[in-house]
Short mmCIF file of C-alpha atoms in Angstrom, two decimals:
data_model
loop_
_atom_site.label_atom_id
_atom_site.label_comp_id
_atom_site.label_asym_id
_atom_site.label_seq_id
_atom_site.Cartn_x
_atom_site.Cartn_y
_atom_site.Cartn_z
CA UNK A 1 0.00 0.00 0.00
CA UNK A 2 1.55 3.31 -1.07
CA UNK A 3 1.56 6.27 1.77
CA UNK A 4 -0.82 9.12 1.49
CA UNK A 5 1.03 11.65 0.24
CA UNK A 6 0.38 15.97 1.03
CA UNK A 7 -1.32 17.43 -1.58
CA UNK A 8 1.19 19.60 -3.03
CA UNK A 9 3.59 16.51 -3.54
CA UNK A 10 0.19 14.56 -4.72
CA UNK A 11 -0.09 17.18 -7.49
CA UNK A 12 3.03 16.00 -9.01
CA UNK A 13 2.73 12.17 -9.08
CA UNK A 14 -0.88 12.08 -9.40
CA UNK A 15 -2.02 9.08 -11.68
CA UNK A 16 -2.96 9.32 -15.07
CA UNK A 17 -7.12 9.73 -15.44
CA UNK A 18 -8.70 6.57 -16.49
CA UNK A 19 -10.24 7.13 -19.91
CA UNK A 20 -13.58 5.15 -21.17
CA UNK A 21 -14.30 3.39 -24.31
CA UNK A 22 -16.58 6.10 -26.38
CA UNK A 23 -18.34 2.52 -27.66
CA UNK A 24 -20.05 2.20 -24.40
CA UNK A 25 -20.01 5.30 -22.93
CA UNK A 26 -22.46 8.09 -23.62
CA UNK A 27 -21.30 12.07 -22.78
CA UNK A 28 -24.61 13.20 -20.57
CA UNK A 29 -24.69 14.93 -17.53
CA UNK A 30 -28.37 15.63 -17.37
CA UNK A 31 -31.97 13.86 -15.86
CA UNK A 32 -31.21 11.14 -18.88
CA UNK A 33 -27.56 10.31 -18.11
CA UNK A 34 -28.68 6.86 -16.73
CA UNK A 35 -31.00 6.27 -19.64
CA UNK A 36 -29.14 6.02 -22.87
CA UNK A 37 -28.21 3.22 -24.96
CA UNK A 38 -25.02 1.63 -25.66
CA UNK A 39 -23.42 4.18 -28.90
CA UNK A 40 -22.17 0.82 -30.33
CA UNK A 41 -25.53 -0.77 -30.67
CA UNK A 42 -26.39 -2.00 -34.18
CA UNK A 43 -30.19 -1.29 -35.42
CA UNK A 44 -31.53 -4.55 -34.48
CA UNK A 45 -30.54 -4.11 -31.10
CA UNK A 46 -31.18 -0.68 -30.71
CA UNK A 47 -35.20 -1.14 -31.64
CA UNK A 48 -35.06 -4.24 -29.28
CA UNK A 49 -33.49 -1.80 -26.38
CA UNK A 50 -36.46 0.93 -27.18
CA UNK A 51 -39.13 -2.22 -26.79
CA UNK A 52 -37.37 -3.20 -23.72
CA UNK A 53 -37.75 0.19 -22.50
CA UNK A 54 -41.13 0.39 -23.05
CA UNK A 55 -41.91 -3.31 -21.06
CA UNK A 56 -39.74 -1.79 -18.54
CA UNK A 57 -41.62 1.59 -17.91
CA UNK A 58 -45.05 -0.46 -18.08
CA UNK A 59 -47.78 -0.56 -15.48
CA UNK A 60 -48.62 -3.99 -15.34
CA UNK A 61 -52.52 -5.15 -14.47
CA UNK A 62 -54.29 -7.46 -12.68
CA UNK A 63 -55.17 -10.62 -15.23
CA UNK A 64 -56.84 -11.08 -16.88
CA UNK A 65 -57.34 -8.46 -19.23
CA UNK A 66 -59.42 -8.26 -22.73
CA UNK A 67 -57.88 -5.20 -23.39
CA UNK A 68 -54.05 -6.04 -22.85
CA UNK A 69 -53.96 -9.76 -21.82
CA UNK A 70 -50.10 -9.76 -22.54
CA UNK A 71 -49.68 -6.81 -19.66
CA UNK A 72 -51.95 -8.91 -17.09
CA UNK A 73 -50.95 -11.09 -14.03
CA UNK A 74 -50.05 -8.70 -11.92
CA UNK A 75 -49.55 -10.51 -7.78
CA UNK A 76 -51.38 -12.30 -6.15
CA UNK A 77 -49.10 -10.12 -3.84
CA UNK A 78 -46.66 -7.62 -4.96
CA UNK A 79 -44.40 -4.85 -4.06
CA UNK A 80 -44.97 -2.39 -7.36
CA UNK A 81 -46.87 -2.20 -10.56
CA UNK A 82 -43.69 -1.35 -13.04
CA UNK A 83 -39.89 -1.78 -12.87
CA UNK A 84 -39.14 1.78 -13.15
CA UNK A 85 -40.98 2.47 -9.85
CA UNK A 86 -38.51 1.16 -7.68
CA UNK A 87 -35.67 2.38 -10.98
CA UNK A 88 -36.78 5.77 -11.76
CA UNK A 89 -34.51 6.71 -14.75
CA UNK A 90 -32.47 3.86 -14.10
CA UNK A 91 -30.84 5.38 -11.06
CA UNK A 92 -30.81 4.54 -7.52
CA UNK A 93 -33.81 3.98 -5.08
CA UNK A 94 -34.97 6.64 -2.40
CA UNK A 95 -35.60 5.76 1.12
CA UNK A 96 -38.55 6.78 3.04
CA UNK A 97 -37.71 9.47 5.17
CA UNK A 98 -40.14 9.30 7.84
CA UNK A 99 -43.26 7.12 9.26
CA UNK A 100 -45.68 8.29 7.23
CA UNK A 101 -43.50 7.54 3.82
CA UNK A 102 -44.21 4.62 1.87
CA UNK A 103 -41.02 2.25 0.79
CA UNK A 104 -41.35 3.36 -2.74
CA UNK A 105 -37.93 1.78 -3.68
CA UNK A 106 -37.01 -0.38 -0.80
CA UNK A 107 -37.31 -3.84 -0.42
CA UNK A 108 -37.09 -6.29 2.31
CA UNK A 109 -35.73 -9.75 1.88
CA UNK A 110 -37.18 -12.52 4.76
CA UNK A 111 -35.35 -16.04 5.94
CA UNK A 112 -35.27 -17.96 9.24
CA UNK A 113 -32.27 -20.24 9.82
CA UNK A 114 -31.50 -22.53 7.40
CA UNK A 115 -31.40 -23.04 3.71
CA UNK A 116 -33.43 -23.96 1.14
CA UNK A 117 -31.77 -27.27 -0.40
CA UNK A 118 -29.60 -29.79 2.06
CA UNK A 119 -27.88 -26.67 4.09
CA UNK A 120 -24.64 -25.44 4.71
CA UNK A 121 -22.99 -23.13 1.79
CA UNK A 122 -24.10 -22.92 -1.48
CA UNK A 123 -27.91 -22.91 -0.33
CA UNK A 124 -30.28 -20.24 -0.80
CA UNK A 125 -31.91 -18.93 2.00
CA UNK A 126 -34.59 -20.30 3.88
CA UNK A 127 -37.65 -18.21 3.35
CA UNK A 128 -40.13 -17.14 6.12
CA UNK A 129 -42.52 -20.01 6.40
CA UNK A 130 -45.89 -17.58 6.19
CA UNK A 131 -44.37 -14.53 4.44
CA UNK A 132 -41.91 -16.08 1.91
CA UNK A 133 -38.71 -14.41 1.37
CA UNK A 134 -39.92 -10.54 0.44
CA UNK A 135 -42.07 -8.74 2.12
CA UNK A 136 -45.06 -7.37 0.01
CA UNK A 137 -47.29 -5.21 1.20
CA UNK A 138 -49.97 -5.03 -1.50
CA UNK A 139 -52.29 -7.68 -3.11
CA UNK A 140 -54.63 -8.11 -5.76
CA UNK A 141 -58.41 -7.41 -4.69
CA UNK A 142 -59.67 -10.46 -2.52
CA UNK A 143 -55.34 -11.31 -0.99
CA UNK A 144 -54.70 -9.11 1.50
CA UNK A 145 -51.34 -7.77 1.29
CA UNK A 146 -48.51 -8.90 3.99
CA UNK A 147 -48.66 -5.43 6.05
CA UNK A 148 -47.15 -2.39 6.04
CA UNK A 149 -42.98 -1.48 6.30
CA UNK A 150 -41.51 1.97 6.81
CA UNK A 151 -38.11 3.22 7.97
CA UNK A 152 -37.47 5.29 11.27
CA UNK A 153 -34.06 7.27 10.97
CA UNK A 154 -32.01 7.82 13.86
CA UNK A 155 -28.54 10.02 14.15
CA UNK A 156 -26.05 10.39 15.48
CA UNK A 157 -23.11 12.87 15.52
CA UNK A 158 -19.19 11.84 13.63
CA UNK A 159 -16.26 14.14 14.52
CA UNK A 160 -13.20 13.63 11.56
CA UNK A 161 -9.51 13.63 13.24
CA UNK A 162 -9.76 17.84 12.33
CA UNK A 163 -13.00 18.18 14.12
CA UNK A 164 -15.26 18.55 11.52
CA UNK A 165 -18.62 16.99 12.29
CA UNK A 166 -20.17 14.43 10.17
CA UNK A 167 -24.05 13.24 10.91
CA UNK A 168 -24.47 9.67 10.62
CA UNK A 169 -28.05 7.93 10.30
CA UNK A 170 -29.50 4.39 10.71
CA UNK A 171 -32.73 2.99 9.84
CA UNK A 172 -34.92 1.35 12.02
CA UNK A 173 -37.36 -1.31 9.91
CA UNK A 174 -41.03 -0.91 11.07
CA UNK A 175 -43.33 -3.78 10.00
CA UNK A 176 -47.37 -3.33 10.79
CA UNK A 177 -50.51 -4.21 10.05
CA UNK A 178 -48.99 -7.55 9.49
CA UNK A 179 -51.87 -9.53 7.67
CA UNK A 180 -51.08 -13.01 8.54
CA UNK A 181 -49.58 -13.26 12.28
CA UNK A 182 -46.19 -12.67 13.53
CA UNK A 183 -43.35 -13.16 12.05
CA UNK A 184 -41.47 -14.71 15.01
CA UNK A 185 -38.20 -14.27 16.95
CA UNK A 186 -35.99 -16.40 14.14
CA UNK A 187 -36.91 -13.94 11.46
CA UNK A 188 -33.90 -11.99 9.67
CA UNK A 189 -34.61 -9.34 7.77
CA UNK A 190 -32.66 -7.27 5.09
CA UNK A 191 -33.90 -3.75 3.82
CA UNK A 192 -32.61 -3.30 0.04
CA UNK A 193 -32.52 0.06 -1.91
CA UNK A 194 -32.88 -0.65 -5.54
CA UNK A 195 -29.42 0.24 -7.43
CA UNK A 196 -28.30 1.99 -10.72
CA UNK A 197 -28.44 -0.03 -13.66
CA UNK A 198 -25.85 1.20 -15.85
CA UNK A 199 -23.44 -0.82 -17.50
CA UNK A 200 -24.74 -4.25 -15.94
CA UNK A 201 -24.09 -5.98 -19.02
CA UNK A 202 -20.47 -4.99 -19.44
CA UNK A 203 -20.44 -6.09 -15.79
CA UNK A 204 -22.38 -9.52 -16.97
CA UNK A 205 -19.21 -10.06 -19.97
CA UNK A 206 -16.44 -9.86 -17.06
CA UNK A 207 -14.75 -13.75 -17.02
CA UNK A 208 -15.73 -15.83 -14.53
CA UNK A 209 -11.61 -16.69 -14.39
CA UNK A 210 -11.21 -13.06 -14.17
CA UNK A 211 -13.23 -13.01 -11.01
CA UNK A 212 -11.37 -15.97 -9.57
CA UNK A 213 -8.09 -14.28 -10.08
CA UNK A 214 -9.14 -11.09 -8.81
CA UNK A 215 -10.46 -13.60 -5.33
CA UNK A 216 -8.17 -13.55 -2.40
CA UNK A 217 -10.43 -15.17 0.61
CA UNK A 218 -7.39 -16.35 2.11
CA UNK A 219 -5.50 -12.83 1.82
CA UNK A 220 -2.37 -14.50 0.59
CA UNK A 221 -0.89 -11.13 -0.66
CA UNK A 222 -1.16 -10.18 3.15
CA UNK A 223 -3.55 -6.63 2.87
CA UNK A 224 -5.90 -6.94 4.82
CA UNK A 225 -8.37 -7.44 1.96
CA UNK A 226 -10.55 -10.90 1.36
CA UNK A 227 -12.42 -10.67 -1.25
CA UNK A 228 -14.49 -13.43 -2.41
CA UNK A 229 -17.25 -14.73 -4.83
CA UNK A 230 -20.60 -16.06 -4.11
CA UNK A 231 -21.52 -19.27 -5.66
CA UNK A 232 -25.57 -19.31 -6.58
CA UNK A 233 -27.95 -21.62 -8.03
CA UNK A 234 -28.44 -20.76 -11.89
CA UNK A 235 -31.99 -21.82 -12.67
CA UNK A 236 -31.26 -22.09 -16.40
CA UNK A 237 -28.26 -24.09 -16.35
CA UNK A 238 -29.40 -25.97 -13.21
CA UNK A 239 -26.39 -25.49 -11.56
CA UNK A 240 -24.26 -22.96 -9.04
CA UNK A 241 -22.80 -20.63 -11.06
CA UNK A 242 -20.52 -17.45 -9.89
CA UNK A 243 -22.70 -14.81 -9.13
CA UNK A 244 -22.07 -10.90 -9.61
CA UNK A 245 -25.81 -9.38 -9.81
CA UNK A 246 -27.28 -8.47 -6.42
CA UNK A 247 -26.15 -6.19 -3.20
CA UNK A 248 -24.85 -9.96 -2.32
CA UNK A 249 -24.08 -11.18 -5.73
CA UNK A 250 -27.15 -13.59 -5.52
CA UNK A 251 -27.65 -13.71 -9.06
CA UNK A 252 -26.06 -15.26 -11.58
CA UNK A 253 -27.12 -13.59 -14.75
CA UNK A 254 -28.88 -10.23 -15.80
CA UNK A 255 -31.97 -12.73 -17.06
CA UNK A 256 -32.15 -14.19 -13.99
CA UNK A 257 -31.89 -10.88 -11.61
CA UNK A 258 -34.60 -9.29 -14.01
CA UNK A 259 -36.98 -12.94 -14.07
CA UNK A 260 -36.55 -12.44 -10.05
CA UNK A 261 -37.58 -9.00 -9.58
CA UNK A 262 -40.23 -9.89 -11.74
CA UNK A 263 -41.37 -12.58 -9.55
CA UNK A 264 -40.66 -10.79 -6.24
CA UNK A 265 -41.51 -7.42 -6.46
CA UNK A 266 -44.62 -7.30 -9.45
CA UNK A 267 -45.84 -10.94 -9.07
CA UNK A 268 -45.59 -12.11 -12.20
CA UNK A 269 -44.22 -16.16 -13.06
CA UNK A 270 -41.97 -17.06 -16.08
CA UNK A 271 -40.38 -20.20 -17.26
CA UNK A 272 -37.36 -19.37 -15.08
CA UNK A 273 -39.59 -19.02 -11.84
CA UNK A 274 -43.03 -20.70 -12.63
CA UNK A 275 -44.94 -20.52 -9.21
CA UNK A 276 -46.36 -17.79 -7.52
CA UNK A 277 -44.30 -17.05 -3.61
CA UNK A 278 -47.91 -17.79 -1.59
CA UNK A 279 -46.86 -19.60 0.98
CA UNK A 280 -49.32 -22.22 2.86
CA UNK A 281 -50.77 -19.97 4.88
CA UNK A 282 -51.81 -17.45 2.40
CA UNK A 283 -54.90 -19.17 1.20
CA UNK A 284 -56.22 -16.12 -0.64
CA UNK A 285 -53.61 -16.11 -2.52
CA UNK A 286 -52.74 -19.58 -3.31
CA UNK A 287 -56.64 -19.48 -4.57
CA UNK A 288 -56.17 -16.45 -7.37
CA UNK A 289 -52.86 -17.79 -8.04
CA UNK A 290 -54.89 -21.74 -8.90
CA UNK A 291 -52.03 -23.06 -7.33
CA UNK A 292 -54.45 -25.21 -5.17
CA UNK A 293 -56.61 -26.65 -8.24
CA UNK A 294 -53.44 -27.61 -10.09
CA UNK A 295 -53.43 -25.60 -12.72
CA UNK A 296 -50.75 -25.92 -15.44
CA UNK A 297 -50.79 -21.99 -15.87
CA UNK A 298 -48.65 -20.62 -18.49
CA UNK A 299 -45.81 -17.62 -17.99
CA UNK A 300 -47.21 -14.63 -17.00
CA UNK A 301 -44.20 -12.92 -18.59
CA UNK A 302 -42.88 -14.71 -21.98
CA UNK A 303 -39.33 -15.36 -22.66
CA UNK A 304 -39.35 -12.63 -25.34
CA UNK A 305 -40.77 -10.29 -22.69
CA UNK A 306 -38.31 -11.07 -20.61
CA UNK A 307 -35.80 -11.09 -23.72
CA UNK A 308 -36.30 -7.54 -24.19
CA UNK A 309 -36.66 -6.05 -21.10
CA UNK A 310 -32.90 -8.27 -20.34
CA UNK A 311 -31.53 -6.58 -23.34
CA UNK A 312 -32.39 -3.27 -22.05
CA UNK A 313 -30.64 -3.72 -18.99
CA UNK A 314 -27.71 -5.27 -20.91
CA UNK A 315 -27.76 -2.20 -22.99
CA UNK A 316 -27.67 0.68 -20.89
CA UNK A 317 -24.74 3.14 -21.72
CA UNK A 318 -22.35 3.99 -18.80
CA UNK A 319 -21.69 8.26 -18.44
CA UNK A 320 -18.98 9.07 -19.45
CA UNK A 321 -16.10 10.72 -16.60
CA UNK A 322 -16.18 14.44 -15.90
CA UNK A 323 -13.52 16.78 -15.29
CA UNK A 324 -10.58 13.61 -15.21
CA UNK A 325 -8.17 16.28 -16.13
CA UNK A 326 -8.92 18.67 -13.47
CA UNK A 327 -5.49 18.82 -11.21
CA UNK A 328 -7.98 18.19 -7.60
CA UNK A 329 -9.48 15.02 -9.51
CA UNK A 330 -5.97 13.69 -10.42
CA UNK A 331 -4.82 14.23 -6.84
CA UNK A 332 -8.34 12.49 -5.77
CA UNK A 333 -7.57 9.59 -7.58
CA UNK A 334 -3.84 9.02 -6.43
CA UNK A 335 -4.81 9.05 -2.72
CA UNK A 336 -8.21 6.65 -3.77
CA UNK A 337 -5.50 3.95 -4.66
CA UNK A 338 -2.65 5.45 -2.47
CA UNK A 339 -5.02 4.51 0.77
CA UNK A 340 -6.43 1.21 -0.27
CA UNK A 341 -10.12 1.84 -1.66
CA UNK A 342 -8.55 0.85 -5.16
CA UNK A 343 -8.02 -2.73 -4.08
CA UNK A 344 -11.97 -3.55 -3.80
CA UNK A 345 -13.21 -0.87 -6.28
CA UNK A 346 -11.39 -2.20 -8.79
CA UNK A 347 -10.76 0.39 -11.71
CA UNK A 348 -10.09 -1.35 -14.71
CA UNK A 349 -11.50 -4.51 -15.98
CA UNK A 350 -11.90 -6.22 -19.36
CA UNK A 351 -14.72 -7.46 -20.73
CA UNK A 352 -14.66 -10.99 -23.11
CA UNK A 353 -16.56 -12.82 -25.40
CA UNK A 354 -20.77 -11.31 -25.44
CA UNK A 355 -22.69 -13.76 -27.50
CA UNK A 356 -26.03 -12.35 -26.43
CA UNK A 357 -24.89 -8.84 -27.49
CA UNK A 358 -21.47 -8.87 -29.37
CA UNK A 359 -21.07 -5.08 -28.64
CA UNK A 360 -19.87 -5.67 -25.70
CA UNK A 361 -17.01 -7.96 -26.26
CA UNK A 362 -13.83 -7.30 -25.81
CA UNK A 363 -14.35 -3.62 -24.02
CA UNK A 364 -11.45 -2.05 -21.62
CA UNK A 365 -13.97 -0.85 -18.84
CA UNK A 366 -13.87 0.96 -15.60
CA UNK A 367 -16.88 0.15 -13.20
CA UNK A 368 -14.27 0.71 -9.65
CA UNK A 369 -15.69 -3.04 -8.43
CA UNK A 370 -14.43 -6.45 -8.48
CA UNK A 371 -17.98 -7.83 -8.13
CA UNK A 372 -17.07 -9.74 -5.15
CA UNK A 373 -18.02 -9.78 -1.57
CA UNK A 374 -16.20 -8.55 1.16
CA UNK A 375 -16.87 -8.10 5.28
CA UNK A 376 -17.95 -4.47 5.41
CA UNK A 377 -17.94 -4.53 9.64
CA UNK A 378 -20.68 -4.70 11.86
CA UNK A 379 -21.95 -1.31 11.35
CA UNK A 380 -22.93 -2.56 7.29
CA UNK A 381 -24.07 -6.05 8.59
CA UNK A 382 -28.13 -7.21 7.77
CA UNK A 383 -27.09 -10.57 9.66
CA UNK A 384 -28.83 -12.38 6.38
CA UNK A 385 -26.76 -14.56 4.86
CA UNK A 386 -27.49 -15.61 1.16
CA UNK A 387 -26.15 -18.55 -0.87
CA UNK A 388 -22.22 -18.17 0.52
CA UNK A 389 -22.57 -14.75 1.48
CA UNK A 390 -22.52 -13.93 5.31
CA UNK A 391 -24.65 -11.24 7.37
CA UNK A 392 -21.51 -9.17 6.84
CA UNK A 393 -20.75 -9.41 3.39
CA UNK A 394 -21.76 -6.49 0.45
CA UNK A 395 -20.81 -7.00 -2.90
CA UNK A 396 -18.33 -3.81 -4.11
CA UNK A 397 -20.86 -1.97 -5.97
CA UNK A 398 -19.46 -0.12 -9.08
CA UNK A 399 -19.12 3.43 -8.63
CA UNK A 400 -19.43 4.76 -12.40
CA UNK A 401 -22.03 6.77 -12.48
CA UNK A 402 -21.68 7.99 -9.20
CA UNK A 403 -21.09 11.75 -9.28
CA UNK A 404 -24.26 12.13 -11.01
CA UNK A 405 -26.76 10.32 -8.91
CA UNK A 406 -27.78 13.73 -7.45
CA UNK A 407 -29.04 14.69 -11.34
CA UNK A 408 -30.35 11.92 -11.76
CA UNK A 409 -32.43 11.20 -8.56
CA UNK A 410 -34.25 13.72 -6.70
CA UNK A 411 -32.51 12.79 -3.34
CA UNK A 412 -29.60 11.19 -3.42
CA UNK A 413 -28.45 8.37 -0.90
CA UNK A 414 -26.30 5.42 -0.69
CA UNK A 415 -24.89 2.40 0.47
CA UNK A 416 -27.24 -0.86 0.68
CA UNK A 417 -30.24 0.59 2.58
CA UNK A 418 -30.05 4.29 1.66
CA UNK A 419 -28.73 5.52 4.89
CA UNK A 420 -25.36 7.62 3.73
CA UNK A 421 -26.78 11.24 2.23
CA UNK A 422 -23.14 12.11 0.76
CA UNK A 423 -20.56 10.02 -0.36
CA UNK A 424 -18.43 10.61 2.68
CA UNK A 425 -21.15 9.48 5.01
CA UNK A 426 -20.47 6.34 3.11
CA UNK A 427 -16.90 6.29 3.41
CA UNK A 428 -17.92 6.37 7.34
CA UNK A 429 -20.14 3.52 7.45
CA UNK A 430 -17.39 1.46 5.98
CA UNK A 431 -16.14 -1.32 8.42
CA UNK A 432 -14.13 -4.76 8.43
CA UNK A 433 -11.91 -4.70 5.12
CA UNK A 434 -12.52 -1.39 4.81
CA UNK A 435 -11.71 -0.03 8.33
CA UNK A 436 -8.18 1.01 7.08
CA UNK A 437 -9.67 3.24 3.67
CA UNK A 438 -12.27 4.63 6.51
CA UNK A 439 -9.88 5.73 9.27
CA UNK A 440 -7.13 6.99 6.52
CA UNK A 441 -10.25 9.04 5.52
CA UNK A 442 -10.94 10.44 8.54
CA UNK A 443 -7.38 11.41 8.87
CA UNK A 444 -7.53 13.03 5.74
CA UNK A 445 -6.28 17.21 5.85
CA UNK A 446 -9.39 18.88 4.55
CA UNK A 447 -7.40 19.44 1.14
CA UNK A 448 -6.93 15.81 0.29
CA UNK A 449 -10.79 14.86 1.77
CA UNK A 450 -12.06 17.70 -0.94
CA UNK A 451 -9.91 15.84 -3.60
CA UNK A 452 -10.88 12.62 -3.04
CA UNK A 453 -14.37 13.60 -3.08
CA UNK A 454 -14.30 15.41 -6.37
CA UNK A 455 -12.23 12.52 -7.79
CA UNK A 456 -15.93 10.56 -6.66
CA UNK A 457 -17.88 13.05 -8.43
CA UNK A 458 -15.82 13.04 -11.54
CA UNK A 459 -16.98 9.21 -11.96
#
């Protein structure tokens, strides 16, 4: 690890600014900058990204539906009526910010102890036995939905080595109105902020070997730093695969994550996850779902549905880095690698082969992740774990993109659950691996903490 240097000498070594492939980047700093398409895409796949736009902006309907029986099935139970709900111009989620605020783009994952298939690692989570593994509160006339969540903040006061004060906040999960009895002491529960979508399939054409070699769970090279990936059930190839989608890289594949969300959050089956999640107890909605007769229902959402709205995700552009020449930014960057951030927010990676969208093949990229997990501390922890994942482990999420979040989204927040305002409240939540990068922050002279900052918002 290379010493943090003063700023003045930092001026003078500073490393050279990363600079993006034009093919996949797209020069907007506006509302839009998280909504453009790949500039490389040929026609073909550029009408398919406009019809996967279009699926994934839809309000989808309770079933069925003379009118538009292909944009029916909506629950039994369900979290929202349209991906871009929870993605509003493909950028980040927002929190509620008080008790009387509904979880607009906030999740929350269920298990007890356990795992789904034989135990031990490399099982998925056990779900709740009466509310499944998500929480939804809303249901189809004649299911009631599972209750209502909402977030209470508390906060609580930072002080950097300099003095400057830093307000830190937590959430506090509420669950009421729970419609079908308690959940129990042996509940664990995760609250989830829906991420940025840019670039996930130039994330998705990363190597698996490249992963592997990027792995160190054993910290052989002696840094502190154990990063590791998950391995997850891939329902297509019917096997555990690497996974890299997810705040826990529970998913294997962009098809997958987006069949998932479809299942989870609006309801809705597909040949990847054919049943509805009503559990036993929820009778209503076993009933509307015909589980209980039998019925040999087909795909709510068809594989070319799910085709397109996949290749819209695959397609979305990355923006392109701001002000990498400005002398602060340079400086910024140096001390980002100089105090050890660079060794989980990986800069560069290269993509390889793309068969489901050549355009992406072959690409030098830089997302700042290595898509693998790592112990973020007790401070980060959900205490959920998820295939190999443990209650402490967060995927490095990729940090392109990140300096305009606050153009993109009307309030800007961070981190897992939403609970970091500013990108240095993030910095302050970080724990385990990351305790070193955090208290080298904090130690920071104001100087170098403004030009690591604006070295964030150049990304």
């Amino acid at each position: 690890m290379r010493r943090v240097l003063p700023l003045a000498a930092a001026l003078l070594v500073a490393a050279t600014p990363l600079r993006a492939d034009e093919a996949v980047t797209v020069p907007v700093q506006g509302r839009d900058a998280f909504s453009r398409p790949l500039p490389a895409l040929d026609p073909a796949h550029r009408a398919a990204f406009h019809a996967g736009r279009s699926l994934f902006q839809q309000v989808w309907t309770v079933g069925p539906s003379e009118v538009r029986p292909d944009l029916d099935g909506l629950g039994p139970l369900f979290n929202r009526q349209s991906c871009i709900a929870c993605h509003a111009k493909n950028g980040r989620g927002e929190p509620p910010e008080g008790e009387n605020d509904s979880m607009r783009s906030t999740l929350v994952r269920l298990s007890v102890p356990g795992a789904k298939t034989g135990g031990g690692p490399g099982a998925a989570p056990q779900p709740h036995p009466v509310y499944g593994d998500q929480f939804n509160p809303d249901g189809i006339p004649g299911v009631p939905g599972e209750g209502r969540a909402t977030l209470v903040w508390s906060e609580r006061i930072d002080r950097l080595a300099d003095g400057t004060p830093v307000a830190l906040r937590r959430p506090d999960l509420r669950l009421g109105n729970l419609g079908y009895g308690p959940l129990g002491p042996e509940v664990m529960i995760s609250v989830r902020m829906a991420p940025p979508l840019v670039g996930l399939g130039l994330l998705e054409a990363v190597p698996e070997a490249d992963l592997l070699a990027l792995a160190d769970p054993d910290d052989r090279d002696g840094d502190g730093v154990r990063g590791r990936v998950n391995l997850v059930w891939d329902a297509a190839r019917g096997a555990f695969a690497i996974g890299r989608f997810g705040l826990k890289a529970n998913q294997p594949s962009l098809r997958q994550q987006n069949a998932g969300a479809f299942d989870g959050d609006l309801g809705l089956t597909s040949t990847l996850f054919p049943q509805h999640g009503c559990t036993a107890a929820q009778t209503a909605c076993r009933a509307a779902a015909g589980e209980d007769a039998g019925e040999d229902a087909l795909p709510e959402l068809s594989d070319e549905q799910l085709d397109l709205v996949t290749l819209y995700t695959r397609a979305l552009a990355v923006p392109a880095r701001r002000n990498a020449d400005d002398p602060l930014v340079r400086v910024g960057e140096d001390l980002f690698a100089a105090i050890g951030c660079a060794a989980c927010h990986t800069p560069t990676l290269r993509t390889g082969a793309s068969p489901a969208l050549p355009e992406l093949a072959g690409r030098t990229i830089h997302p700042f992740t290595d898509l693998l997990l790592h112990d973020m501390g007790e401070g980060l922890a959900d205490g959920r774990p998820d295939f190999q994942a443990t209650g402490r482990q967060w995927r490095t999420p990729p940090l392109w993109g990140l300096g305009l979040t606050a153009a993109v989204t009307d309030r800007p927040t961070y981190l897992h659950d939403g609970r970091a305002r500013t990108p240095l409240e993030a910095i302050l939540w970080h724990g385990g691996e990351a305790g070193p990068a955090r208290e080298a922050v904090r130690r920071m002279p104001s100087l170098n903490r403004k030009a690591l900052l604006a070295f964030l918002d150049s990304l």
